[in-house]
PDB file of C-alpha atoms in Angstrom:
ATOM      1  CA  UNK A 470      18.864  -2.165  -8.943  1.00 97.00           C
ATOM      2  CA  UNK A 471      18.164  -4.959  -5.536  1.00 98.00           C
ATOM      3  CA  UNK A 472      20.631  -4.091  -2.708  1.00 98.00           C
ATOM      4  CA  UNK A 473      20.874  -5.828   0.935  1.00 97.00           C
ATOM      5  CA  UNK A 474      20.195  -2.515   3.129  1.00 97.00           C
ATOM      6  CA  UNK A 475      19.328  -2.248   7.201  1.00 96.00           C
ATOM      7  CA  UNK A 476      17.471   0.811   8.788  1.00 96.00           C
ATOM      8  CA  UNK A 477      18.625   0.275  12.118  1.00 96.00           C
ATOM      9  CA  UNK A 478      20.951  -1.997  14.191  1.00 95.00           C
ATOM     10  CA  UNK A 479      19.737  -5.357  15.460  1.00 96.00           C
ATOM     11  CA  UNK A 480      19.340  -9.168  14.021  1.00 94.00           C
ATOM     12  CA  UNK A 481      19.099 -10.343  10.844  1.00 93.00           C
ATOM     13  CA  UNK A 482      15.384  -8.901  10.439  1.00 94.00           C
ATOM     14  CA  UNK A 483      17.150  -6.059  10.046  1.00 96.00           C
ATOM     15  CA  UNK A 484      17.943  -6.742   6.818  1.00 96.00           C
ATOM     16  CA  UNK A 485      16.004  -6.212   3.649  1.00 96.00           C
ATOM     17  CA  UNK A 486      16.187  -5.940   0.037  1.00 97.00           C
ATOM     18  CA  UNK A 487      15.280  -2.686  -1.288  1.00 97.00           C
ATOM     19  CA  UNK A 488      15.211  -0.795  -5.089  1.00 97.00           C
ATOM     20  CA  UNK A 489      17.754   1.896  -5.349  1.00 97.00           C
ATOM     21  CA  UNK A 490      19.548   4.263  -7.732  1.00 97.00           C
ATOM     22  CA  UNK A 491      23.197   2.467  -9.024  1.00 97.00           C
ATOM     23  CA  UNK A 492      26.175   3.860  -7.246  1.00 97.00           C
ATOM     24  CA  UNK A 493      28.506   6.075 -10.026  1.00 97.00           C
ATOM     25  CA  UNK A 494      31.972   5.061  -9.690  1.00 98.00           C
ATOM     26  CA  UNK A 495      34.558   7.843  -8.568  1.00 97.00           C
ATOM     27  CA  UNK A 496      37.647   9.228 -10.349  1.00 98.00           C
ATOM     28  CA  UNK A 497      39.624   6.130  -9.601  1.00 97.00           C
ATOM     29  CA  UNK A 498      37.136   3.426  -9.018  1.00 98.00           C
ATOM     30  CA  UNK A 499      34.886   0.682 -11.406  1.00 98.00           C
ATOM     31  CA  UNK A 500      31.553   0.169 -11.046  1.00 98.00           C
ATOM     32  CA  UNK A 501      30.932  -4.098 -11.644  1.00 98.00           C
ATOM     33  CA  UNK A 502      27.841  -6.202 -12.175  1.00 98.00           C
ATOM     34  CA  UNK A 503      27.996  -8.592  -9.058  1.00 98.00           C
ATOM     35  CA  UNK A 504      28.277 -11.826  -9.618  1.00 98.00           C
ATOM     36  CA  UNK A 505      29.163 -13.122  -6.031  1.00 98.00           C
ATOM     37  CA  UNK A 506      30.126 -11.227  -2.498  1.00 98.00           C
ATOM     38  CA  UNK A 507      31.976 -12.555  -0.103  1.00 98.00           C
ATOM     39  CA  UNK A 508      30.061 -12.982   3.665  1.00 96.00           C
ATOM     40  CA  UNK A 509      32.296 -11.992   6.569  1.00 95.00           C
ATOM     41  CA  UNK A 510      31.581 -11.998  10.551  1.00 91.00           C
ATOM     42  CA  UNK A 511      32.320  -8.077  10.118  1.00 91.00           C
ATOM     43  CA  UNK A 512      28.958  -8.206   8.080  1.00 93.00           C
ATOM     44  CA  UNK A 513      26.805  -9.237  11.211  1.00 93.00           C
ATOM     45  CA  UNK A 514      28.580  -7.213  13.866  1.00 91.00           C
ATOM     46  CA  UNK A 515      28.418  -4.188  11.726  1.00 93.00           C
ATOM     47  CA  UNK A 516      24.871  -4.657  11.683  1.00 94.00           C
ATOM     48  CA  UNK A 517      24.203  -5.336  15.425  1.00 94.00           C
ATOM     49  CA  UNK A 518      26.064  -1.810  16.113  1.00 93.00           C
ATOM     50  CA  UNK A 519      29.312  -4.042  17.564  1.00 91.00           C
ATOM     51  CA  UNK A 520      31.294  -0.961  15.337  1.00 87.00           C
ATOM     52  CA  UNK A 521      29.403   1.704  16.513  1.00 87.00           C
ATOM     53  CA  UNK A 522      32.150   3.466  19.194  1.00 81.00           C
ATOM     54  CA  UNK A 523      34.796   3.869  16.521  1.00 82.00           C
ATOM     55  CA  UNK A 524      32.613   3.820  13.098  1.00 84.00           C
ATOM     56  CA  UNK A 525      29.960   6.030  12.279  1.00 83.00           C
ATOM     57  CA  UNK A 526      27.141   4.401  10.084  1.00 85.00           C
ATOM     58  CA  UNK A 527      24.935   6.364   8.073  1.00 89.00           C
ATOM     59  CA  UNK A 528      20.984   4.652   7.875  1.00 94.00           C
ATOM     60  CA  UNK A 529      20.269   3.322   5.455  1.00 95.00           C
ATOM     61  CA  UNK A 530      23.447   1.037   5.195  1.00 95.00           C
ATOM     62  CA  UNK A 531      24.340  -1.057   2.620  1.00 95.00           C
ATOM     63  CA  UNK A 532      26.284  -4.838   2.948  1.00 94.00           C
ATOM     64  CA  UNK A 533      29.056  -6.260   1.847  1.00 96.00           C
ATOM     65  CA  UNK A 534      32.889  -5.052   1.346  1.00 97.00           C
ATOM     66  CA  UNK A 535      34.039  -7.971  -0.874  1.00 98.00           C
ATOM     67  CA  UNK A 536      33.285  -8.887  -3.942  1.00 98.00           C
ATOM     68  CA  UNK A 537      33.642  -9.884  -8.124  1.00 98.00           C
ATOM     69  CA  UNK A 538      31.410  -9.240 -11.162  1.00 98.00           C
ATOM     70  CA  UNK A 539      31.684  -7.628 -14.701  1.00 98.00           C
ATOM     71  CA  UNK A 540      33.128  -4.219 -14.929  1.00 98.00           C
ATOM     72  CA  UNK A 541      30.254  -2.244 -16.706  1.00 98.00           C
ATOM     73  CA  UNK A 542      31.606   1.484 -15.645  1.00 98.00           C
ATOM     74  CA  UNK A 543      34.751   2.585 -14.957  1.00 98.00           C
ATOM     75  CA  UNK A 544      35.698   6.366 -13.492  1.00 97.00           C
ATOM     76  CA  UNK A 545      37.682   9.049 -15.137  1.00 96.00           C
ATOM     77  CA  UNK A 546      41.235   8.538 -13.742  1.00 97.00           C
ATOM     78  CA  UNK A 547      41.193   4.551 -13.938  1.00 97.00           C
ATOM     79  CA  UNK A 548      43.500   2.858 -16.571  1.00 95.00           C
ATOM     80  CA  UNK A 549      44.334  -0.883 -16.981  1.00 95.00           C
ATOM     81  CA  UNK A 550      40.595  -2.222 -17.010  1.00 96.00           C
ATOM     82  CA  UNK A 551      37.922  -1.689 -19.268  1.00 96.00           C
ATOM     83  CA  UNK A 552      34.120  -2.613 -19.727  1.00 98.00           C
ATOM     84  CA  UNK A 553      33.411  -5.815 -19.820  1.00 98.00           C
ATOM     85  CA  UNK A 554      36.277  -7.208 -18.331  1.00 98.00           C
ATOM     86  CA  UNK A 555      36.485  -9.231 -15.148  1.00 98.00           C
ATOM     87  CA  UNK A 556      37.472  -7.927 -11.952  1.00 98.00           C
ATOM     88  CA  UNK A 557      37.699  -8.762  -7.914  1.00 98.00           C
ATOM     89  CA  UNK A 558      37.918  -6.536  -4.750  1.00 98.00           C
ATOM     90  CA  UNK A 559      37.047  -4.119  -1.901  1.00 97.00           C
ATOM     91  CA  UNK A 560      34.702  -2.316  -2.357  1.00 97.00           C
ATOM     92  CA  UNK A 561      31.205  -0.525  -0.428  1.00 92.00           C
ATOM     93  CA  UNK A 562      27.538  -1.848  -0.517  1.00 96.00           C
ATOM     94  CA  UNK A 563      28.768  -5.095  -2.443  1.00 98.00           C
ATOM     95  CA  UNK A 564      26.200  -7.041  -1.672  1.00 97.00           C
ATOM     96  CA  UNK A 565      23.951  -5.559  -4.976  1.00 98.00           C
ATOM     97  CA  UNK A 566      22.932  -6.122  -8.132  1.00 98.00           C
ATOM     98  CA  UNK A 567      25.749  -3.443  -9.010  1.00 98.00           C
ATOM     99  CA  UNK A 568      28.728  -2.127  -6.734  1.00 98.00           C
ATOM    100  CA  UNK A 569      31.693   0.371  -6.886  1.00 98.00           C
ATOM    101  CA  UNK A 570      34.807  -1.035  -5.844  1.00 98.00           C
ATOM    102  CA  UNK A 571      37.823   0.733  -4.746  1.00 97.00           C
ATOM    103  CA  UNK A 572      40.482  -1.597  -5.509  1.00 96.00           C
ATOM    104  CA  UNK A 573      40.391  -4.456  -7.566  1.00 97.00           C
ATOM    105  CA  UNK A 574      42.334  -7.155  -9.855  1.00 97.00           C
ATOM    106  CA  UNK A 575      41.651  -8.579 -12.821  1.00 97.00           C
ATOM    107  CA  UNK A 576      39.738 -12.174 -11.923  1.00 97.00           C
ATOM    108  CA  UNK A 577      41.701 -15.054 -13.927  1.00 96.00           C
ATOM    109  CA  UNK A 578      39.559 -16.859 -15.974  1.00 96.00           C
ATOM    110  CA  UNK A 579      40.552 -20.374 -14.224  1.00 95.00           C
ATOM    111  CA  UNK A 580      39.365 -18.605 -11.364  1.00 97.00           C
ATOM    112  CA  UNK A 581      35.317 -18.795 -10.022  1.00 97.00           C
ATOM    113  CA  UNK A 582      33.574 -15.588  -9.150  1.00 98.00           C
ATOM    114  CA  UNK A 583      32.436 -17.190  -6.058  1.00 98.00           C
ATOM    115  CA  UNK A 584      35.975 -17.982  -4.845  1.00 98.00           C
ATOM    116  CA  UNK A 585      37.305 -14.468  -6.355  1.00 98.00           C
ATOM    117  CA  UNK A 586      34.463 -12.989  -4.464  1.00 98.00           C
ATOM    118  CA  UNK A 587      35.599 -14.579  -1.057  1.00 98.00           C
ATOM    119  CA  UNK A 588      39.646 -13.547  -1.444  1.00 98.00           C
ATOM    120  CA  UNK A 589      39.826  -9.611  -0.368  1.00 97.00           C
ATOM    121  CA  UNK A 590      38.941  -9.898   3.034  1.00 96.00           C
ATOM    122  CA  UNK A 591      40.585 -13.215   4.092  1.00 97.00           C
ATOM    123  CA  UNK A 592      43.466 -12.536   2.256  1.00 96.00           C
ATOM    124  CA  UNK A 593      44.516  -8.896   3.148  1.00 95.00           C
ATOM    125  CA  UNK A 594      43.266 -10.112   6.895  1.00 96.00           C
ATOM    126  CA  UNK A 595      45.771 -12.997   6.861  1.00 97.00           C
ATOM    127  CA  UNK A 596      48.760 -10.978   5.325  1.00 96.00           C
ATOM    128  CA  UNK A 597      48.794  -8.646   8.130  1.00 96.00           C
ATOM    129  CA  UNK A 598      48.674 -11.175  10.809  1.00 97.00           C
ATOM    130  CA  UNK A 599      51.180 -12.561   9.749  1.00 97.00           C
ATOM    131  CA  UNK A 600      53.209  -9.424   9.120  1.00 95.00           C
ATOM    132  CA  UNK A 601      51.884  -8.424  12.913  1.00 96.00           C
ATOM    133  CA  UNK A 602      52.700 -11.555  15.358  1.00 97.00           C
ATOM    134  CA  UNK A 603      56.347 -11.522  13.756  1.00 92.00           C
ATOM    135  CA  UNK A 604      56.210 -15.127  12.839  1.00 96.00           C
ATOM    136  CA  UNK A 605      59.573 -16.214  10.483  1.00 96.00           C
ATOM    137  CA  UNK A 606      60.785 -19.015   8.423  1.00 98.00           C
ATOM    138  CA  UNK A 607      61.636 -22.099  10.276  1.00 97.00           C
ATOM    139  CA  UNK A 608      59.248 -21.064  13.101  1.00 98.00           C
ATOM    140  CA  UNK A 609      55.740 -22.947  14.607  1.00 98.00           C
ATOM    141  CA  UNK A 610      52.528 -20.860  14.374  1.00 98.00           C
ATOM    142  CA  UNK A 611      49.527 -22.000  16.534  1.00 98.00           C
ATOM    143  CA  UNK A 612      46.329 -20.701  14.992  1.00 98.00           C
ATOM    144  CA  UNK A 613      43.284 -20.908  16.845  1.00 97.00           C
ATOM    145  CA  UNK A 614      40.208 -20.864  14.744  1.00 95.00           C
ATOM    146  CA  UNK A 615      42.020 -22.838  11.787  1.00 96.00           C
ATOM    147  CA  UNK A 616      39.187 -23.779   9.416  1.00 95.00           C
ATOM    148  CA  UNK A 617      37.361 -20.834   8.721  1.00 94.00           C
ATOM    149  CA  UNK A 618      37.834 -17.747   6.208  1.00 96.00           C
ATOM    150  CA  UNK A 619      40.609 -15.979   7.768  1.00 97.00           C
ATOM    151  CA  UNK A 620      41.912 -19.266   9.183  1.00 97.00           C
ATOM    152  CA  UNK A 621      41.995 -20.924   6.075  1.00 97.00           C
ATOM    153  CA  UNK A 622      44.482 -17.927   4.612  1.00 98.00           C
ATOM    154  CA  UNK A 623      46.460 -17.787   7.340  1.00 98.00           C
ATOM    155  CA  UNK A 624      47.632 -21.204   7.448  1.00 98.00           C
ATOM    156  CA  UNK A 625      48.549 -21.530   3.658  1.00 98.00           C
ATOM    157  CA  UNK A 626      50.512 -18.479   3.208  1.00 98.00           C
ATOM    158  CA  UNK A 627      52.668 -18.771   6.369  1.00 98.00           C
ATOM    159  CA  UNK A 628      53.142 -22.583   4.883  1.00 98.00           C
ATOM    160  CA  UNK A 629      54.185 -20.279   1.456  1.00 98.00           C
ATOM    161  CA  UNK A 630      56.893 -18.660   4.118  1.00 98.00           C
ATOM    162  CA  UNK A 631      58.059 -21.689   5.640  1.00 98.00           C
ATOM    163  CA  UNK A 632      56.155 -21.732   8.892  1.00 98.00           C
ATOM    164  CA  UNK A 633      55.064 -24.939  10.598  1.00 98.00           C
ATOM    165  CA  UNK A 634      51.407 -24.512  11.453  1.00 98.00           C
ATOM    166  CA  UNK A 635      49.533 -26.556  14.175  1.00 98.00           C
ATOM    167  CA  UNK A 636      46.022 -25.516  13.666  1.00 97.00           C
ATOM    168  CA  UNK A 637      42.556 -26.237  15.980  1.00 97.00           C
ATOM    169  CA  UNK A 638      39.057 -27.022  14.834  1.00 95.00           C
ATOM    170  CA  UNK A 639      36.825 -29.656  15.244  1.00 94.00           C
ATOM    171  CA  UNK A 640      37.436 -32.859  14.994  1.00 95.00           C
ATOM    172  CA  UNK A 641      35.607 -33.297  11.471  1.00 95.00           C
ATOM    173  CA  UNK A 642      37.365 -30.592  10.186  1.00 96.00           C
ATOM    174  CA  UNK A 643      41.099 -32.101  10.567  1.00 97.00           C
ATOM    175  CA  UNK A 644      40.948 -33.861   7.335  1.00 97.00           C
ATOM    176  CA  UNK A 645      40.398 -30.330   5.732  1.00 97.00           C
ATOM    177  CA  UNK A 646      43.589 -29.204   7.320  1.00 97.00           C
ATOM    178  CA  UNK A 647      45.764 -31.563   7.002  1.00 98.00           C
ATOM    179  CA  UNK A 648      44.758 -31.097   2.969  1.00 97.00           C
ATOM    180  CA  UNK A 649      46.368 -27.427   3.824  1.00 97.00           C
ATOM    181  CA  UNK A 650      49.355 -28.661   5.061  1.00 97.00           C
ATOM    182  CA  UNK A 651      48.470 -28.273   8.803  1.00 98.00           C
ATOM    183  CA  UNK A 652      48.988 -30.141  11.917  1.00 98.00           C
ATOM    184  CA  UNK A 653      45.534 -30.211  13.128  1.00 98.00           C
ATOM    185  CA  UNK A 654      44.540 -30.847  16.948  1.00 97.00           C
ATOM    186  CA  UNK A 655      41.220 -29.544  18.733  1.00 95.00           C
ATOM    187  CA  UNK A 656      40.556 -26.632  20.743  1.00 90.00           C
ATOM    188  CA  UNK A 657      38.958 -26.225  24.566  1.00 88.00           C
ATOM    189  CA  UNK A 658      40.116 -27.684  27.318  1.00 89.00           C
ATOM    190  CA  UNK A 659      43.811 -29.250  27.906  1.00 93.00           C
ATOM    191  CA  UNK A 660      44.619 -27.240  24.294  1.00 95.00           C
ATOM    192  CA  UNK A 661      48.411 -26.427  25.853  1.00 94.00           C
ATOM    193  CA  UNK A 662      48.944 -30.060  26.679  1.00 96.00           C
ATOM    194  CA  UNK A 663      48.161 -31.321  23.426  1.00 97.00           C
ATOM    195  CA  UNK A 664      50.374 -28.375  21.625  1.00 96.00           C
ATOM    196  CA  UNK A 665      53.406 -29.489  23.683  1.00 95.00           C
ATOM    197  CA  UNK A 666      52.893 -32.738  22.797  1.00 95.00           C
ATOM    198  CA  UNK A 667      52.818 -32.148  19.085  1.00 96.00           C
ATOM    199  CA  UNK A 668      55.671 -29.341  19.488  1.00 94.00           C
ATOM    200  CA  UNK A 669      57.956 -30.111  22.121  1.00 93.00           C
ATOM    201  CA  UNK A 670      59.888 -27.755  21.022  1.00 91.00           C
ATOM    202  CA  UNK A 671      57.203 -25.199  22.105  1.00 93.00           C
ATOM    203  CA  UNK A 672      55.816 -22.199  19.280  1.00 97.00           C
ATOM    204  CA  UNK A 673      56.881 -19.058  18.728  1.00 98.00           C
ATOM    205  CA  UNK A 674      53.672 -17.515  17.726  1.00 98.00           C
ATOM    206  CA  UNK A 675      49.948 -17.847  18.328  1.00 98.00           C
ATOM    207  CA  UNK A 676      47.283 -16.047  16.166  1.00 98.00           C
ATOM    208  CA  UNK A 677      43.583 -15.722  17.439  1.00 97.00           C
ATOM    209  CA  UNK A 678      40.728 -16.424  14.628  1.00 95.00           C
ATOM    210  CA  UNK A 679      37.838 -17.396  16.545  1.00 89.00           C
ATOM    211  CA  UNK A 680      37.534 -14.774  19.032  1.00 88.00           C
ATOM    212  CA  UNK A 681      36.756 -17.414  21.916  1.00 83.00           C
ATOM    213  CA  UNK A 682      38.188 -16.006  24.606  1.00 90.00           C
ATOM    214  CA  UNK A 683      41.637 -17.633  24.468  1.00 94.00           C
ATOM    215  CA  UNK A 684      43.751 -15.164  24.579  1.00 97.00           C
ATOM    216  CA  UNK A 685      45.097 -15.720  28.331  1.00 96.00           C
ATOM    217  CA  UNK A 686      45.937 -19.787  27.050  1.00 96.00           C
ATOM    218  CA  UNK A 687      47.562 -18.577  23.984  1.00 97.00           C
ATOM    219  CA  UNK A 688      50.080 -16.459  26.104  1.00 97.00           C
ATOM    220  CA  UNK A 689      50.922 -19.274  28.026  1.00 96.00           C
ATOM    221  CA  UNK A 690      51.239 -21.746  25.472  1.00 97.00           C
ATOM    222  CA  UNK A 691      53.799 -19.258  23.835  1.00 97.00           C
ATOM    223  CA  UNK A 692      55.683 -17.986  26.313  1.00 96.00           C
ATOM    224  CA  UNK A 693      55.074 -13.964  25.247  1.00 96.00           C
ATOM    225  CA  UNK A 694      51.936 -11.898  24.863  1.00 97.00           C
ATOM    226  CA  UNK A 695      54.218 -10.168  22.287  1.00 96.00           C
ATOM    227  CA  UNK A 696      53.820 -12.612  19.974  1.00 97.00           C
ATOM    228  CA  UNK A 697      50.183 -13.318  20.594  1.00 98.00           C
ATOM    229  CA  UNK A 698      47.473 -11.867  18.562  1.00 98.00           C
ATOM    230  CA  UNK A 699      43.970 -11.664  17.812  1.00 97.00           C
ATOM    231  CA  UNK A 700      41.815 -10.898  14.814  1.00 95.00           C
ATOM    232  CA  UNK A 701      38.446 -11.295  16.367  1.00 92.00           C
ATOM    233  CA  UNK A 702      38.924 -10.372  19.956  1.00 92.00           C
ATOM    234  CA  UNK A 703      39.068  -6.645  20.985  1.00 89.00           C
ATOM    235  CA  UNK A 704      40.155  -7.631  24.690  1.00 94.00           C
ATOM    236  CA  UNK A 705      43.875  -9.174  23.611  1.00 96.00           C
ATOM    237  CA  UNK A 706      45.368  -5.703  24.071  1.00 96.00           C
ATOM    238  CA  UNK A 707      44.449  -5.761  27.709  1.00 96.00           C
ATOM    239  CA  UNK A 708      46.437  -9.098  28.342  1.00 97.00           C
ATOM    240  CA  UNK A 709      49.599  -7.902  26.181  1.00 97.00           C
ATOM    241  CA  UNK A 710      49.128  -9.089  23.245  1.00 97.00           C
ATOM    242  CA  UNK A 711      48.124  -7.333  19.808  1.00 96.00           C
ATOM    243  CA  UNK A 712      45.140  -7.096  17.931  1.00 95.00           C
ATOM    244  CA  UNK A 713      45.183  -6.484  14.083  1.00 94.00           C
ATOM    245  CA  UNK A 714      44.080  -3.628  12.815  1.00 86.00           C
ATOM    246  CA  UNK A 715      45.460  -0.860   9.951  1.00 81.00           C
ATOM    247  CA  UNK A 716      44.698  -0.148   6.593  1.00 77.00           C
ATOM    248  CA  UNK A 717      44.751  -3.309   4.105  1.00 71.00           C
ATOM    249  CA  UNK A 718      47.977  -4.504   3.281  1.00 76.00           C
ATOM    250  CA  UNK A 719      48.715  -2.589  -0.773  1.00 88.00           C
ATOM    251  CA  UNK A 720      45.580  -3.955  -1.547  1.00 93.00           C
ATOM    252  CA  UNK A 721      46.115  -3.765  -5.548  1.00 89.00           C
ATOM    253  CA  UNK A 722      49.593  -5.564  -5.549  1.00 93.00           C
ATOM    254  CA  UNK A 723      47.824  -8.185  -3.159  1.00 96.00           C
ATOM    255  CA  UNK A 724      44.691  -8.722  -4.830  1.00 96.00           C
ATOM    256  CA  UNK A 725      47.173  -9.804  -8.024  1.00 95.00           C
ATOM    257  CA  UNK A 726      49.365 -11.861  -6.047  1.00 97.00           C
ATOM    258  CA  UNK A 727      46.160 -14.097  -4.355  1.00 97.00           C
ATOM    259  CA  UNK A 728      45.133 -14.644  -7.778  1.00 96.00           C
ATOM    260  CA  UNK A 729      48.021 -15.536  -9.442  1.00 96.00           C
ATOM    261  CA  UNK A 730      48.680 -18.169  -6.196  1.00 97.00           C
ATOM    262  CA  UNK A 731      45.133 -19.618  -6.934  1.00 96.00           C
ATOM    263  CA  UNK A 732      46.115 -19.691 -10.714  1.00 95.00           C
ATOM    264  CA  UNK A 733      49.544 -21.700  -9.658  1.00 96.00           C
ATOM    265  CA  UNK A 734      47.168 -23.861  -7.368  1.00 95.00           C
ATOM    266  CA  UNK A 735      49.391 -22.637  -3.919  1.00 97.00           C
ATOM    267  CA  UNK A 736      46.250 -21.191  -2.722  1.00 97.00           C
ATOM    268  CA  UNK A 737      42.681 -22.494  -2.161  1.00 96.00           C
ATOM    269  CA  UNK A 738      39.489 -21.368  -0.691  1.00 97.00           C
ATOM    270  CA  UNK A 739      36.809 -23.659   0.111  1.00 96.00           C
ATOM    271  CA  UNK A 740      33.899 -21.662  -0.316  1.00 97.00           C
ATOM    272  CA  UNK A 741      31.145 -24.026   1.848  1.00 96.00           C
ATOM    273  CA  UNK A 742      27.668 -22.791   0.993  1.00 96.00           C
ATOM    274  CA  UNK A 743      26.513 -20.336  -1.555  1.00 98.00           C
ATOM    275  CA  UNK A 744      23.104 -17.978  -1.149  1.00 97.00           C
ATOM    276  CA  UNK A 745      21.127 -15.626  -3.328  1.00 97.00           C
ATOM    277  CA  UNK A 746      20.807 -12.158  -2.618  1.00 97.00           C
ATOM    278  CA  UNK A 747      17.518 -13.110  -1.396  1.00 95.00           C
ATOM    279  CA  UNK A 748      18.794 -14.923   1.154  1.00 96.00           C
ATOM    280  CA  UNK A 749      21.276 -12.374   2.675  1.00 94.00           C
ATOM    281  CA  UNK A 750      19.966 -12.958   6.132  1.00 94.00           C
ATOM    282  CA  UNK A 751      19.883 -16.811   6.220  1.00 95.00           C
ATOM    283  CA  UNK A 752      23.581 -16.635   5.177  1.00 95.00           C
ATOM    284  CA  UNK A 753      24.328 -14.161   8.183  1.00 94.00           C
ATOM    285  CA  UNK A 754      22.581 -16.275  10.541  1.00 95.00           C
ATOM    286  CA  UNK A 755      25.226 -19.351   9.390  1.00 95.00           C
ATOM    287  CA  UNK A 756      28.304 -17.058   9.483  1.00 94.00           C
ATOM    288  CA  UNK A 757      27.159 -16.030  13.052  1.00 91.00           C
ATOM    289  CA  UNK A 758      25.989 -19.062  14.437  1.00 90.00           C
ATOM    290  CA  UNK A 759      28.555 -21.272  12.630  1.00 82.00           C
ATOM    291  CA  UNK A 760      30.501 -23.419  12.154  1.00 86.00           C
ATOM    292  CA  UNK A 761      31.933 -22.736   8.742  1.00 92.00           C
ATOM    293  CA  UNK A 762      34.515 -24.440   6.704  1.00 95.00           C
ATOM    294  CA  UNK A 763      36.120 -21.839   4.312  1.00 95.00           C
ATOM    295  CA  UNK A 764      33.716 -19.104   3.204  1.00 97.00           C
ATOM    296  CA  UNK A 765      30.248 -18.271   2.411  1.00 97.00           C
ATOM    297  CA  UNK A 766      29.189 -16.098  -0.617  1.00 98.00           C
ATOM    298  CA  UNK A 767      26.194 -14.751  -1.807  1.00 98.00           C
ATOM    299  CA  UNK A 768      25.480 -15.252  -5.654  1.00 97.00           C
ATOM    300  CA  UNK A 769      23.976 -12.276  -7.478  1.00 95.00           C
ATOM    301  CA  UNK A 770      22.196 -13.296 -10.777  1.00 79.00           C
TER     302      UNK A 770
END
């Protein structure tokens, strides 16, 4: 089978398609024909050795941690799924002709394998934010970053638990989130101005997408680095605030839940450009260099 794999660290050179043996699934994993995988900015930093100091990658690595496809193995110890059916999730090496994956849902069949593809990461990310910054019902969010992957889950399920959500992005991108329910304003300079003037009130809680640097504004706009939080930027920790990290949040039960929310229509995901698996690098360079409304996914024949 084709697979995305890199040799060393660096740019998207790196990166190169290569014939390999098909992974065998394990006792209590599926092994799926891709159809899509989802792109994510852990993708290119895992690649540029960003990881390196507290994950140990084995050359040659593979891409790719999301995805959906056609279940065409299935291990020992798995039960509920069978060949042939349709399935979404985490999983190793995704971006392949074939991949394992280590948890997964059955893909509704009003639901596209390019969006399917593009749920795991975004959605497990944004749960756990959520859970993390100890935002409630009734209470303003400020996310920072609003338009992208992650930002795009974030601001539709706290709307699901009755959060107000004033969201920045560019200016051409407030249409999108007002679609989402959000109160859209712009970031950079004079950003806590314009939130008081939308929220008098002031917010409660401020989650980081973008990784910008903003952590220091963010505490001031809210009042307490406790309730600050990044998702991108390893530095919030040294101001006070948090940075998300942990294992993903029950990842079967949510998997399930994200698609029966798409299925209801409560939950979208734009996806803004699709790739082939030949051009794997072309779609890092636009997740890196940005900007991106929704997600990117590479389509596997």
């Amino acid at each position: 089978m084709k697979a995305i794999e890199f040799n060393e660290y660096g740019g998207p050179d790196v990166l190169h398609i290569v014939d390999v043996e098909a992974p065998r699934p394990g006792p209590r994993e599926v092994r799926i024909r891709v159809r899509a995988a989802g792109i994510n900015p852990s993708d290119w930093k895992r690649r540029e050795g960003q990881y390196r100091a507290f994950e140990d990658v084995q050359f040659p690595a593979g891409l790719g941690v999301e995805g959906a496809g056609i279940v065409d193995a299935v291990g020992f110890a798995v039960t509920g799924v069978a060949i042939g059916d349709s399935v979404f999730g985490f999983g190793e090496r995704v971006m392949a002709e074939q991949a394992v994956l280590t948890h997964w849902a059955k893909k509704p069949d009003d639901l596209s394998f390019e969006v399917a593809a593009g749920l795991p990461v975004v959605s497990d990310t944004a749960t756990r934010a959520l859970d993390q910054v100890g935002v409630e019902e009734g209470q303003t969010l400020l996310v920072s970053g609003a338009s992208g992957g992650v930002g795009t889950a974030i601001v539709q399920l706290a709307r699901l638990r009755g959060v107000t959500v004033i969201g920045t992005a560019s200016a051409t991108k407030h249409d999108y989130l007002r679609e989402l329910g959000v109160v859209p304003t712009t970031y950079g300079e004079g950003l806590e101005q314009r939130v008081r003037e939308l929220v008098p009130g002031g917010v409660d809680a401020a989650i980081d997408v973008a990784g910008s640097g903003i952590i220091p504004d963010l505490i001031r706009i809210v009042g307490d680095p406790a309730h600050v939080l990044s998702v991108a930027d390893f530095s919030a920790e040294e101001y006070g605030a948090k940075f998300s990290r942990g294992p993903p949040v029950d990842p079967a039960r949510l998997l399930a839940a994200m698609a029966a929310l798409c299925s209801a229509g409560s939950f979208k995901l734009h996806i803004d450009r699709t790739f082939p698996l030949e051009q794997a690098k072309q779609a890092q360079e636009v997740s890196q260099v940005g900007p991106v409304t929704g997600k990117l996914v590479v389509c596997v024949d």
